[in-house]
PDB file of C-alpha atoms in Angstrom:
ATOM      1  CA  MET A1362      41.720 -32.088 153.136  1.00 41.00           C
ATOM      2  CA  GLU A1363      41.176 -28.467 154.142  1.00 56.00           C
ATOM      3  CA  ASN A1364      43.753 -25.886 153.143  1.00 67.00           C
ATOM      4  CA  GLU A1365      45.902 -25.610 156.286  1.00 75.00           C
ATOM      5  CA  LYS A1366      47.464 -22.431 154.946  1.00 89.00           C
ATOM      6  CA  LEU A1367      44.113 -20.654 154.799  1.00 94.00           C
ATOM      7  CA  LEU A1368      43.558 -18.110 157.570  1.00 95.00           C
ATOM      8  CA  HIS A1369      40.443 -16.091 158.379  1.00 96.00           C
ATOM      9  CA  VAL A1370      40.844 -12.417 159.253  1.00 96.00           C
ATOM     10  CA  GLY A1371      38.492  -9.900 160.845  1.00 96.00           C
ATOM     11  CA  LEU A1372      39.441  -6.219 160.886  1.00 96.00           C
ATOM     12  CA  ASP A1373      37.461  -3.865 163.136  1.00 95.00           C
ATOM     13  CA  VAL A1374      38.151  -0.205 162.328  1.00 94.00           C
ATOM     14  CA  GLY A1375      36.612   1.858 165.099  1.00 89.00           C
ATOM     15  CA  SER A1376      36.469   5.517 166.019  1.00 85.00           C
ATOM     16  CA  THR A1377      39.770   5.420 167.907  1.00 87.00           C
ATOM     17  CA  THR A1378      41.301   1.967 167.383  1.00 91.00           C
ATOM     18  CA  VAL A1379      42.001  -0.695 164.775  1.00 94.00           C
ATOM     19  CA  LYS A1380      41.577  -4.306 165.907  1.00 95.00           C
ATOM     20  CA  ILE A1381      42.514  -7.446 163.966  1.00 96.00           C
ATOM     21  CA  VAL A1382      41.804 -11.105 164.710  1.00 96.00           C
ATOM     22  CA  VAL A1383      43.325 -14.000 162.755  1.00 96.00           C
ATOM     23  CA  MET A1384      41.842 -17.504 162.998  1.00 95.00           C
ATOM     24  CA  ASN A1385      42.930 -20.850 161.597  1.00 94.00           C
ATOM     25  CA  ASN A1386      40.590 -23.388 159.997  1.00 91.00           C
ATOM     26  CA  ASN A1387      39.650 -24.706 163.444  1.00 92.00           C
ATOM     27  CA  LEU A1388      38.474 -21.172 164.292  1.00 92.00           C
ATOM     28  CA  GLU A1389      41.190 -20.865 166.922  1.00 94.00           C
ATOM     29  CA  THR A1390      42.519 -17.337 167.392  1.00 94.00           C
ATOM     30  CA  ILE A1391      46.228 -17.338 166.539  1.00 95.00           C
ATOM     31  CA  HIS A1392      46.961 -13.609 166.249  1.00 94.00           C
ATOM     32  CA  THR A1393      45.431 -10.363 167.505  1.00 94.00           C
ATOM     33  CA  SER A1394      46.359  -6.699 167.446  1.00 93.00           C
ATOM     34  CA  TYR A1395      44.814  -3.624 169.083  1.00 92.00           C
ATOM     35  CA  LYS A1396      46.167  -0.227 168.007  1.00 92.00           C
ATOM     36  CA  ARG A1397      45.026   3.361 168.491  1.00 89.00           C
ATOM     37  CA  HIS A1398      44.975   5.147 165.150  1.00 91.00           C
ATOM     38  CA  PHE A1399      44.933   8.747 166.450  1.00 88.00           C
ATOM     39  CA  SER A1400      42.673   9.721 163.500  1.00 87.00           C
ATOM     40  CA  ASP A1401      45.237   8.357 161.006  1.00 90.00           C
ATOM     41  CA  THR A1402      42.938   5.490 160.091  1.00 91.00           C
ATOM     42  CA  LYS A1403      44.263   4.750 156.625  1.00 92.00           C
ATOM     43  CA  ASN A1404      47.919   4.366 157.574  1.00 93.00           C
ATOM     44  CA  THR A1405      47.084   2.363 160.696  1.00 94.00           C
ATOM     45  CA  VAL A1406      44.994  -0.096 158.666  1.00 95.00           C
ATOM     46  CA  CYS A1407      47.861  -0.388 156.162  1.00 94.00           C
ATOM     47  CA  LYS A1408      50.347  -1.028 158.974  1.00 95.00           C
ATOM     48  CA  VAL A1409      48.178  -3.712 160.582  1.00 95.00           C
ATOM     49  CA  LEU A1410      47.708  -5.509 157.244  1.00 95.00           C
ATOM     50  CA  GLU A1411      51.422  -5.216 156.434  1.00 95.00           C
ATOM     51  CA  GLU A1412      52.204  -6.870 159.774  1.00 95.00           C
ATOM     52  CA  LEU A1413      49.748  -9.624 158.852  1.00 95.00           C
ATOM     53  CA  ALA A1414      51.515 -10.225 155.519  1.00 95.00           C
ATOM     54  CA  GLU A1415      54.932 -10.244 157.225  1.00 95.00           C
ATOM     55  CA  THR A1416      53.813 -12.616 159.978  1.00 95.00           C
ATOM     56  CA  TYR A1417      52.186 -15.112 157.602  1.00 95.00           C
ATOM     57  CA  PRO A1418      54.111 -14.819 154.293  1.00 94.00           C
ATOM     58  CA  ASN A1419      53.134 -18.280 153.044  1.00 93.00           C
ATOM     59  CA  ASN A1420      49.414 -18.193 153.803  1.00 94.00           C
ATOM     60  CA  GLU A1421      46.197 -17.199 152.088  1.00 95.00           C
ATOM     61  CA  PHE A1422      43.488 -15.129 153.746  1.00 96.00           C
ATOM     62  CA  THR A1423      39.773 -14.567 153.768  1.00 96.00           C
ATOM     63  CA  ILE A1424      39.198 -11.040 155.088  1.00 96.00           C
ATOM     64  CA  ALA A1425      36.177  -8.986 156.143  1.00 96.00           C
ATOM     65  CA  LEU A1426      36.108  -5.464 157.602  1.00 96.00           C
ATOM     66  CA  THR A1427      33.696  -3.989 160.107  1.00 94.00           C
ATOM     67  CA  GLY A1428      33.393  -0.916 162.314  1.00 90.00           C
ATOM     68  CA  SER A1429      32.433   2.722 161.996  1.00 86.00           C
ATOM     69  CA  GLY A1430      35.596   3.626 160.093  1.00 86.00           C
ATOM     70  CA  ALA A1431      35.855   0.573 157.861  1.00 91.00           C
ATOM     71  CA  MET A1432      33.537   1.326 154.954  1.00 90.00           C
ATOM     72  CA  SER A1433      35.922   3.604 153.056  1.00 89.00           C
ATOM     73  CA  ALA A1434      38.915   1.327 153.700  1.00 91.00           C
ATOM     74  CA  ALA A1435      36.937  -1.722 152.542  1.00 92.00           C
ATOM     75  CA  ASN A1436      36.027   0.128 149.359  1.00 92.00           C
ATOM     76  CA  PHE A1437      39.650   0.972 148.473  1.00 92.00           C
ATOM     77  CA  LEU A1438      40.879  -2.496 149.503  1.00 94.00           C
ATOM     78  CA  ASP A1439      38.074  -4.139 147.496  1.00 94.00           C
ATOM     79  CA  LEU A1440      37.293  -6.349 150.479  1.00 95.00           C
ATOM     80  CA  PRO A1441      33.875  -7.176 151.983  1.00 95.00           C
ATOM     81  CA  PHE A1442      32.394  -4.891 154.634  1.00 95.00           C
ATOM     82  CA  ILE A1443      30.008  -6.177 157.303  1.00 93.00           C
ATOM     83  CA  GLN A1444      27.935  -3.851 159.477  1.00 90.00           C
ATOM     84  CA  GLU A1445      29.209  -3.941 163.065  1.00 87.00           C
ATOM     85  CA  VAL A1446      25.861  -4.960 164.612  1.00 85.00           C
ATOM     86  CA  VAL A1447      25.717  -7.983 162.296  1.00 88.00           C
ATOM     87  CA  SER A1448      29.336  -8.754 163.139  1.00 91.00           C
ATOM     88  CA  CYS A1449      28.605  -8.466 166.860  1.00 90.00           C
ATOM     89  CA  LYS A1450      25.558 -10.728 166.483  1.00 89.00           C
ATOM     90  CA  ARG A1451      27.645 -13.416 164.738  1.00 91.00           C
ATOM     91  CA  ALA A1452      30.268 -13.367 167.479  1.00 93.00           C
ATOM     92  CA  VAL A1453      27.747 -13.337 170.337  1.00 93.00           C
ATOM     93  CA  GLU A1454      25.829 -16.288 168.886  1.00 91.00           C
ATOM     94  CA  LYS A1455      29.094 -18.194 168.437  1.00 93.00           C
ATOM     95  CA  TYR A1456      30.921 -17.474 171.688  1.00 93.00           C
ATOM     96  CA  ILE A1457      28.351 -16.321 174.266  1.00 94.00           C
ATOM     97  CA  PRO A1458      24.944 -17.589 173.007  1.00 93.00           C
ATOM     98  CA  GLN A1459      23.392 -17.231 176.472  1.00 94.00           C
ATOM     99  CA  THR A1460      23.506 -13.432 176.105  1.00 94.00           C
ATOM    100  CA  ASP A1461      20.236 -11.491 176.373  1.00 95.00           C
ATOM    101  CA  VAL A1462      21.651  -7.948 176.249  1.00 95.00           C
ATOM    102  CA  VAL A1463      24.985  -6.527 175.085  1.00 94.00           C
ATOM    103  CA  ILE A1464      26.353  -3.257 176.447  1.00 93.00           C
ATOM    104  CA  GLU A1465      29.229  -2.044 174.299  1.00 90.00           C
ATOM    105  CA  LEU A1466      31.292   1.100 174.768  1.00 89.00           C
ATOM    106  CA  GLY A1467      33.627   2.192 172.006  1.00 85.00           C
ATOM    107  CA  GLY A1468      35.951   5.100 171.456  1.00 82.00           C
ATOM    108  CA  GLU A1469      33.238   7.491 170.317  1.00 81.00           C
ATOM    109  CA  ASP A1470      29.984   5.533 170.427  1.00 83.00           C
ATOM    110  CA  ALA A1471      27.936   3.452 172.833  1.00 86.00           C
ATOM    111  CA  LYS A1472      25.480   0.648 172.102  1.00 87.00           C
ATOM    112  CA  ILE A1473      22.915  -1.497 173.815  1.00 91.00           C
ATOM    113  CA  ILE A1474      21.861  -4.532 171.745  1.00 91.00           C
ATOM    114  CA  TYR A1475      18.874  -6.631 172.770  1.00 93.00           C
ATOM    115  CA  PHE A1476      18.848 -10.278 171.656  1.00 90.00           C
ATOM    116  CA  ASP A1477      15.235 -11.394 171.674  1.00 82.00           C
ATOM    117  CA  LYS A1478      13.019 -12.702 168.893  1.00 79.00           C
ATOM    118  CA  PHE A1479      14.756 -10.107 166.776  1.00 82.00           C
ATOM    119  CA  VAL A1480      17.888  -8.052 167.368  1.00 84.00           C
ATOM    120  CA  GLU A1481      17.361  -4.429 168.388  1.00 88.00           C
ATOM    121  CA  GLN A1482      20.178  -1.924 168.711  1.00 84.00           C
ATOM    122  CA  ARG A1483      20.157   1.380 170.550  1.00 85.00           C
ATOM    123  CA  MET A1484      23.205   3.436 169.595  1.00 81.00           C
ATOM    124  CA  ASN A1485      24.712   6.826 170.381  1.00 77.00           C
ATOM    125  CA  GLY A1486      26.905   7.509 167.365  1.00 65.00           C
ATOM    126  CA  THR A1487      26.479  11.261 167.009  1.00 67.00           C
ATOM    127  CA  CYS A1488      28.179  12.394 170.228  1.00 71.00           C
ATOM    128  CA  ALA A1489      31.172  11.074 172.164  1.00 67.00           C
ATOM    129  CA  GLY A1490      29.513  11.792 175.522  1.00 72.00           C
ATOM    130  CA  GLY A1491      29.716   8.746 177.783  1.00 74.00           C
ATOM    131  CA  THR A1492      32.242   6.881 175.596  1.00 80.00           C
ATOM    132  CA  GLY A1493      35.948   6.076 175.640  1.00 83.00           C
ATOM    133  CA  ALA A1494      36.898   9.504 174.291  1.00 85.00           C
ATOM    134  CA  PHE A1495      34.817  11.105 177.058  1.00 88.00           C
ATOM    135  CA  LEU A1496      36.715   9.078 179.664  1.00 91.00           C
ATOM    136  CA  ASP A1497      40.058  10.143 178.145  1.00 90.00           C
ATOM    137  CA  GLN A1498      38.985  13.772 178.392  1.00 89.00           C
ATOM    138  CA  MET A1499      37.774  13.496 181.978  1.00 91.00           C
ATOM    139  CA  ALA A1500      40.915  11.618 183.057  1.00 92.00           C
ATOM    140  CA  SER A1501      43.036  14.513 181.822  1.00 92.00           C
ATOM    141  CA  LEU A1502      41.299  16.800 184.346  1.00 92.00           C
ATOM    142  CA  LEU A1503      42.741  14.609 187.096  1.00 93.00           C
ATOM    143  CA  HIS A1504      46.155  14.541 185.357  1.00 93.00           C
ATOM    144  CA  THR A1505      45.967  10.821 184.629  1.00 94.00           C
ATOM    145  CA  ASP A1506      44.770   8.384 181.950  1.00 93.00           C
ATOM    146  CA  THR A1507      41.858   5.937 181.941  1.00 92.00           C
ATOM    147  CA  GLU A1508      43.919   3.237 183.673  1.00 93.00           C
ATOM    148  CA  GLY A1509      44.803   5.742 186.380  1.00 95.00           C
ATOM    149  CA  LEU A1510      41.134   6.676 186.623  1.00 95.00           C
ATOM    150  CA  ASN A1511      40.324   3.007 187.170  1.00 95.00           C
ATOM    151  CA  GLU A1512      42.921   2.682 189.962  1.00 96.00           C
ATOM    152  CA  LEU A1513      41.640   5.822 191.686  1.00 95.00           C
ATOM    153  CA  ALA A1514      38.039   4.587 191.597  1.00 95.00           C
ATOM    154  CA  LYS A1515      38.930   1.472 193.602  1.00 95.00           C
ATOM    155  CA  ASN A1516      39.220   3.536 196.800  1.00 93.00           C
ATOM    156  CA  PHE A1517      36.091   5.693 196.553  1.00 94.00           C
ATOM    157  CA  LYS A1518      33.809   6.646 199.437  1.00 95.00           C
ATOM    158  CA  THR A1519      31.318   9.059 197.841  1.00 94.00           C
ATOM    159  CA  ILE A1520      29.653   9.261 194.417  1.00 95.00           C
ATOM    160  CA  TYR A1521      28.797  12.763 193.195  1.00 94.00           C
ATOM    161  CA  PRO A1522      26.230  13.572 190.471  1.00 92.00           C
ATOM    162  CA  ILE A1523      28.071  14.397 187.241  1.00 90.00           C
ATOM    163  CA  ALA A1524      26.588  14.983 183.797  1.00 83.00           C
ATOM    164  CA  SER A1525      28.003  12.875 180.966  1.00 76.00           C
ATOM    165  CA  ARG A1526      25.792  13.777 178.028  1.00 75.00           C
ATOM    166  CA  CYS A1527      28.467  16.265 177.010  1.00 80.00           C
ATOM    167  CA  GLY A1528      32.091  16.765 178.040  1.00 78.00           C
ATOM    168  CA  VAL A1529      31.431  20.485 178.597  1.00 82.00           C
ATOM    169  CA  PHE A1530      28.653  19.751 181.103  1.00 84.00           C
ATOM    170  CA  ALA A1531      30.813  17.156 182.864  1.00 86.00           C
ATOM    171  CA  LYS A1532      33.718  19.601 183.227  1.00 88.00           C
ATOM    172  CA  THR A1533      31.290  22.137 184.690  1.00 90.00           C
ATOM    173  CA  ASP A1534      30.424  19.595 187.397  1.00 91.00           C
ATOM    174  CA  ILE A1535      33.954  18.258 187.960  1.00 92.00           C
ATOM    175  CA  GLN A1536      35.908  21.516 188.196  1.00 91.00           C
ATOM    176  CA  PRO A1537      34.089  22.772 191.337  1.00 92.00           C
ATOM    177  CA  LEU A1538      34.727  19.387 192.992  1.00 94.00           C
ATOM    178  CA  ILE A1539      38.437  19.716 192.229  1.00 93.00           C
ATOM    179  CA  ASN A1540      38.448  23.312 193.529  1.00 92.00           C
ATOM    180  CA  GLU A1541      36.712  22.258 196.752  1.00 92.00           C
ATOM    181  CA  GLY A1542      39.277  19.521 197.366  1.00 92.00           C
ATOM    182  CA  ALA A1543      37.085  16.467 196.733  1.00 94.00           C
ATOM    183  CA  ALA A1544      39.029  13.202 196.764  1.00 95.00           C
ATOM    184  CA  LYS A1545      40.268  12.171 193.327  1.00 95.00           C
ATOM    185  CA  SER A1546      39.020   8.642 193.979  1.00 96.00           C
ATOM    186  CA  ASP A1547      35.492   9.981 194.523  1.00 96.00           C
ATOM    187  CA  ILE A1548      35.645  12.098 191.357  1.00 95.00           C
ATOM    188  CA  ALA A1549      36.942   9.098 189.368  1.00 95.00           C
ATOM    189  CA  VAL A1550      34.148   6.767 190.423  1.00 95.00           C
ATOM    190  CA  SER A1551      31.614   9.563 189.860  1.00 95.00           C
ATOM    191  CA  ILE A1552      32.826   9.861 186.257  1.00 94.00           C
ATOM    192  CA  PHE A1553      32.283   6.123 185.777  1.00 94.00           C
ATOM    193  CA  GLN A1554      28.817   6.333 187.341  1.00 95.00           C
ATOM    194  CA  ALA A1555      27.962   9.218 185.016  1.00 92.00           C
ATOM    195  CA  VAL A1556      28.839   7.038 182.017  1.00 92.00           C
ATOM    196  CA  VAL A1557      26.621   4.270 183.380  1.00 92.00           C
ATOM    197  CA  ASN A1558      23.706   6.650 183.904  1.00 90.00           C
ATOM    198  CA  GLN A1559      24.117   8.141 180.442  1.00 88.00           C
ATOM    199  CA  THR A1560      24.240   4.727 178.754  1.00 89.00           C
ATOM    200  CA  ILE A1561      21.229   3.307 180.553  1.00 89.00           C
ATOM    201  CA  SER A1562      18.999   6.386 180.477  1.00 86.00           C
ATOM    202  CA  GLY A1563      20.028   7.611 177.039  1.00 84.00           C
ATOM    203  CA  LEU A1564      19.994   4.293 175.196  1.00 85.00           C
ATOM    204  CA  ALA A1565      17.706   1.906 177.047  1.00 87.00           C
ATOM    205  CA  CYS A1566      15.102   4.690 177.288  1.00 84.00           C
ATOM    206  CA  GLY A1567      13.069   2.795 179.853  1.00 84.00           C
ATOM    207  CA  ARG A1568      13.348  -0.659 178.271  1.00 88.00           C
ATOM    208  CA  PRO A1569      14.533  -3.058 181.007  1.00 91.00           C
ATOM    209  CA  ILE A1570      17.983  -4.593 180.811  1.00 92.00           C
ATOM    210  CA  ARG A1571      17.310  -8.104 182.048  1.00 90.00           C
ATOM    211  CA  GLY A1572      18.763 -11.568 181.839  1.00 93.00           C
ATOM    212  CA  ASN A1573      22.388 -12.268 180.959  1.00 95.00           C
ATOM    213  CA  VAL A1574      24.272  -9.071 180.153  1.00 96.00           C
ATOM    214  CA  ALA A1575      27.552  -9.104 178.200  1.00 95.00           C
ATOM    215  CA  PHE A1576      30.023  -6.223 178.409  1.00 94.00           C
ATOM    216  CA  LEU A1577      31.989  -5.512 175.239  1.00 93.00           C
ATOM    217  CA  GLY A1578      34.345  -2.881 173.892  1.00 89.00           C
ATOM    218  CA  GLY A1579      37.710  -1.496 174.963  1.00 87.00           C
ATOM    219  CA  PRO A1580      36.609   0.618 177.971  1.00 90.00           C
ATOM    220  CA  LEU A1581      34.552  -2.207 179.480  1.00 91.00           C
ATOM    221  CA  ASN A1582      37.310  -4.732 178.784  1.00 89.00           C
ATOM    222  CA  TYR A1583      40.073  -2.738 180.458  1.00 91.00           C
ATOM    223  CA  LEU A1584      38.238  -0.756 183.160  1.00 93.00           C
ATOM    224  CA  SER A1585      37.073  -3.106 185.911  1.00 94.00           C
ATOM    225  CA  GLU A1586      35.609  -0.311 188.056  1.00 95.00           C
ATOM    226  CA  LEU A1587      33.441   0.891 185.166  1.00 95.00           C
ATOM    227  CA  ARG A1588      32.046  -2.627 184.815  1.00 94.00           C
ATOM    228  CA  LYS A1589      31.364  -2.710 188.571  1.00 95.00           C
ATOM    229  CA  ARG A1590      29.305   0.466 188.321  1.00 95.00           C
ATOM    230  CA  PHE A1591      27.183  -1.133 185.586  1.00 95.00           C
ATOM    231  CA  VAL A1592      26.785  -4.373 187.548  1.00 95.00           C
ATOM    232  CA  GLU A1593      25.732  -2.575 190.753  1.00 95.00           C
ATOM    233  CA  THR A1594      23.431  -0.121 188.977  1.00 94.00           C
ATOM    234  CA  LEU A1595      21.660  -2.925 187.086  1.00 94.00           C
ATOM    235  CA  SER A1596      21.681  -5.229 190.164  1.00 94.00           C
ATOM    236  CA  LEU A1597      23.245  -8.039 188.128  1.00 94.00           C
ATOM    237  CA  THR A1598      24.191 -11.320 189.764  1.00 95.00           C
ATOM    238  CA  PRO A1599      27.592 -12.880 189.008  1.00 93.00           C
ATOM    239  CA  GLU A1600      25.813 -15.576 186.986  1.00 94.00           C
ATOM    240  CA  ALA A1601      24.113 -12.954 184.792  1.00 94.00           C
ATOM    241  CA  THR A1602      27.300 -10.949 184.219  1.00 95.00           C
ATOM    242  CA  ILE A1603      29.201 -11.988 181.084  1.00 94.00           C
ATOM    243  CA  ILE A1604      32.735 -10.714 180.541  1.00 91.00           C
ATOM    244  CA  PRO A1605      34.042 -12.670 177.540  1.00 89.00           C
ATOM    245  CA  ASN A1606      37.710 -13.191 176.860  1.00 84.00           C
ATOM    246  CA  ASP A1607      39.019 -10.434 174.571  1.00 86.00           C
ATOM    247  CA  ALA A1608      35.782  -8.472 174.876  1.00 89.00           C
ATOM    248  CA  HIS A1609      37.408  -5.636 172.937  1.00 90.00           C
ATOM    249  CA  LEU A1610      38.025  -8.002 169.982  1.00 93.00           C
ATOM    250  CA  LEU A1611      34.645  -9.742 169.806  1.00 93.00           C
ATOM    251  CA  VAL A1612      33.320  -7.621 166.931  1.00 93.00           C
ATOM    252  CA  ALA A1613      36.517  -8.308 164.965  1.00 94.00           C
ATOM    253  CA  LYS A1614      35.972 -12.013 165.643  1.00 95.00           C
ATOM    254  CA  GLY A1615      32.501 -11.669 164.146  1.00 94.00           C
ATOM    255  CA  ALA A1616      34.029 -10.211 160.989  1.00 95.00           C
ATOM    256  CA  ALA A1617      36.493 -13.123 160.835  1.00 95.00           C
ATOM    257  CA  LEU A1618      33.562 -15.559 161.087  1.00 95.00           C
ATOM    258  CA  ASP A1619      31.783 -13.684 158.300  1.00 94.00           C
ATOM    259  CA  SER A1620      34.856 -14.022 156.079  1.00 95.00           C
ATOM    260  CA  LEU A1621      34.652 -17.836 156.084  1.00 93.00           C
ATOM    261  CA  ASN A1622      32.597 -17.928 152.892  1.00 86.00           C
ATOM    262  CA  ARG A1623      34.611 -15.239 151.100  1.00 90.00           C
ATOM    263  CA  ASN A1624      37.122 -15.858 148.340  1.00 92.00           C
ATOM    264  CA  PRO A1625      40.685 -16.257 149.672  1.00 94.00           C
ATOM    265  CA  ILE A1626      43.495 -13.964 148.561  1.00 95.00           C
ATOM    266  CA  SER A1627      47.250 -14.517 148.475  1.00 95.00           C
ATOM    267  CA  VAL A1628      49.879 -12.461 150.304  1.00 95.00           C
ATOM    268  CA  GLU A1629      50.897 -10.870 146.992  1.00 95.00           C
ATOM    269  CA  LYS A1630      47.320  -9.866 146.301  1.00 95.00           C
ATOM    270  CA  LEU A1631      46.980  -8.465 149.819  1.00 94.00           C
ATOM    271  CA  LYS A1632      50.135  -6.373 149.372  1.00 94.00           C
ATOM    272  CA  SER A1633      48.741  -5.018 146.122  1.00 95.00           C
ATOM    273  CA  LYS A1634      45.517  -4.017 147.874  1.00 94.00           C
ATOM    274  CA  ILE A1635      47.485  -2.316 150.650  1.00 94.00           C
ATOM    275  CA  ASN A1636      49.324  -0.207 148.059  1.00 94.00           C
ATOM    276  CA  VAL A1637      46.003   0.865 146.561  1.00 93.00           C
ATOM    277  CA  LEU A1638      44.783   1.998 149.991  1.00 93.00           C
ATOM    278  CA  LYS A1639      48.081   3.778 150.711  1.00 91.00           C
ATOM    279  CA  ASN A1640      47.795   5.840 147.535  1.00 89.00           C
ATOM    280  CA  SER A1641      44.056   6.447 147.809  1.00 84.00           C
ATOM    281  CA  HIS A1642      42.470   9.870 148.155  1.00 78.00           C
ATOM    282  CA  ASP A1643      39.108  10.739 149.644  1.00 69.00           C
ATOM    283  CA  THR A1644      36.756  11.873 146.875  1.00 67.00           C
ATOM    284  CA  THR A1645      33.586  11.922 148.985  1.00 64.00           C
ATOM    285  CA  THR A1646      34.212  15.330 150.535  1.00 69.00           C
ATOM    286  CA  LYS A1647      34.271  18.698 148.780  1.00 76.00           C
ATOM    287  CA  PRO A1648      36.496  21.126 150.670  1.00 78.00           C
ATOM    288  CA  LEU A1649      35.635  24.815 150.570  1.00 86.00           C
ATOM    289  CA  SER A1650      37.766  27.173 148.518  1.00 87.00           C
ATOM    290  CA  PRO A1651      40.153  29.366 150.543  1.00 89.00           C
ATOM    291  CA  LEU A1652      38.898  32.801 151.505  1.00 90.00           C
ATOM    292  CA  PHE A1653      41.921  34.384 149.818  1.00 91.00           C
ATOM    293  CA  ALA A1654      43.649  32.647 146.937  1.00 90.00           C
ATOM    294  CA  ILE A1655      46.520  35.163 146.744  1.00 93.00           C
ATOM    295  CA  ASP A1656      48.067  37.780 149.037  1.00 94.00           C
ATOM    296  CA  ALA A1657      46.643  40.617 146.941  1.00 94.00           C
ATOM    297  CA  GLU A1658      43.093  39.466 147.718  1.00 93.00           C
ATOM    298  CA  TYR A1659      43.873  39.524 151.444  1.00 94.00           C
ATOM    299  CA  GLU A1660      45.362  43.018 151.232  1.00 94.00           C
ATOM    300  CA  ALA A1661      42.299  44.239 149.314  1.00 93.00           C
ATOM    301  CA  PHE A1662      40.090  42.735 152.033  1.00 93.00           C
ATOM    302  CA  LYS A1663      41.978  44.565 154.798  1.00 91.00           C
ATOM    303  CA  GLU A1664      41.920  47.844 152.865  1.00 90.00           C
ATOM    304  CA  ARG A1665      38.171  47.574 152.340  1.00 90.00           C
ATOM    305  CA  HIS A1666      37.496  46.902 156.011  1.00 88.00           C
ATOM    306  CA  ARG A1667      39.715  49.746 157.165  1.00 86.00           C
ATOM    307  CA  LYS A1668      37.306  52.132 155.474  1.00 83.00           C
ATOM    308  CA  GLY A1669      34.497  50.917 157.706  1.00 78.00           C
ATOM    309  CA  LYS A1670      36.038  52.185 160.945  1.00 77.00           C
ATOM    310  CA  SER A1671      33.941  54.454 163.123  1.00 79.00           C
ATOM    311  CA  LYS A1672      35.181  57.955 163.827  1.00 79.00           C
ATOM    312  CA  LYS A1673      36.550  58.444 167.319  1.00 80.00           C
ATOM    313  CA  LYS A1674      36.309  61.533 169.471  1.00 80.00           C
ATOM    314  CA  ARG A1675      37.559  62.207 172.966  1.00 81.00           C
ATOM    315  CA  ILE A1676      34.709  62.363 175.462  1.00 80.00           C
ATOM    316  CA  ARG A1677      34.899  65.284 177.851  1.00 76.00           C
ATOM    317  CA  ARG A1678      33.173  65.162 181.186  1.00 71.00           C
ATOM    318  CA  ILE A1679      30.972  68.226 181.573  1.00 64.00           C
ATOM    319  CA  TYR A1680      30.143  69.525 185.083  1.00 63.00           C
ATOM    320  CA  GLY A1681      27.453  71.895 186.135  1.00 56.00           C
TER     321      GLY A1681
END
């Protein structure tokens, strides 16, 4: 008889959020969590795992981590790490096997994954343009958040061209519209359309997006009007549009599936690992030494630069 106390956990540590999925032996999801970490990744991961230990004090766990911010945490926790594309592939094959293309928007990256004879990923991971962080930034220009942006976009009449490759370029396009009194609903939908254009042109690079298309990630899970812009731009039929339940958690589910063949750990062992992560220090970076170690060095610097001042003389206007 299978161990009924054994639970399978997937932890997705992204650029802006930490997601956890807990499954029982029947692979039924029994617990989820979705938290913004506000760049405090380590403590947020610790908090999520502590909540897991408190919620299931008498269970054992198999755990796997995935996501752009998970590698370091997995190293300190001494838990397996699975690359997020592999994790996504596992979940797609399990829950939405009819998928031909995945479009995923995260906090600071965007992906298009083609499922054909082999899996091919196109990813923008070097710039937050056209991602969740970009939407947060643009929403602030309209004095709202992304949910408010979504509500505004429902009543649009006009779509304006807006750049989304960079937040600076987008602000340059949006500010004149605000100054000229353009409707906020039109600006909101234009921001969404800019994200769509950036994703398709920048990642697909001319390769057609055909067949059944699945929309994953937090922004596409929560922002219905953003999904509509993708659907209309790609001319997708309702039958070809896949919006899975908990689309923002699907990659975490893939990590949970990957953990099935891992060695289980007890709650006590998990707590011990959490303490290791809590007390860990990053040794991969080498910070620069301060410009001035003591006040005397700073004073010497100022004295030296004072000597380099140019001489000043009053300029007299001469007539004649």
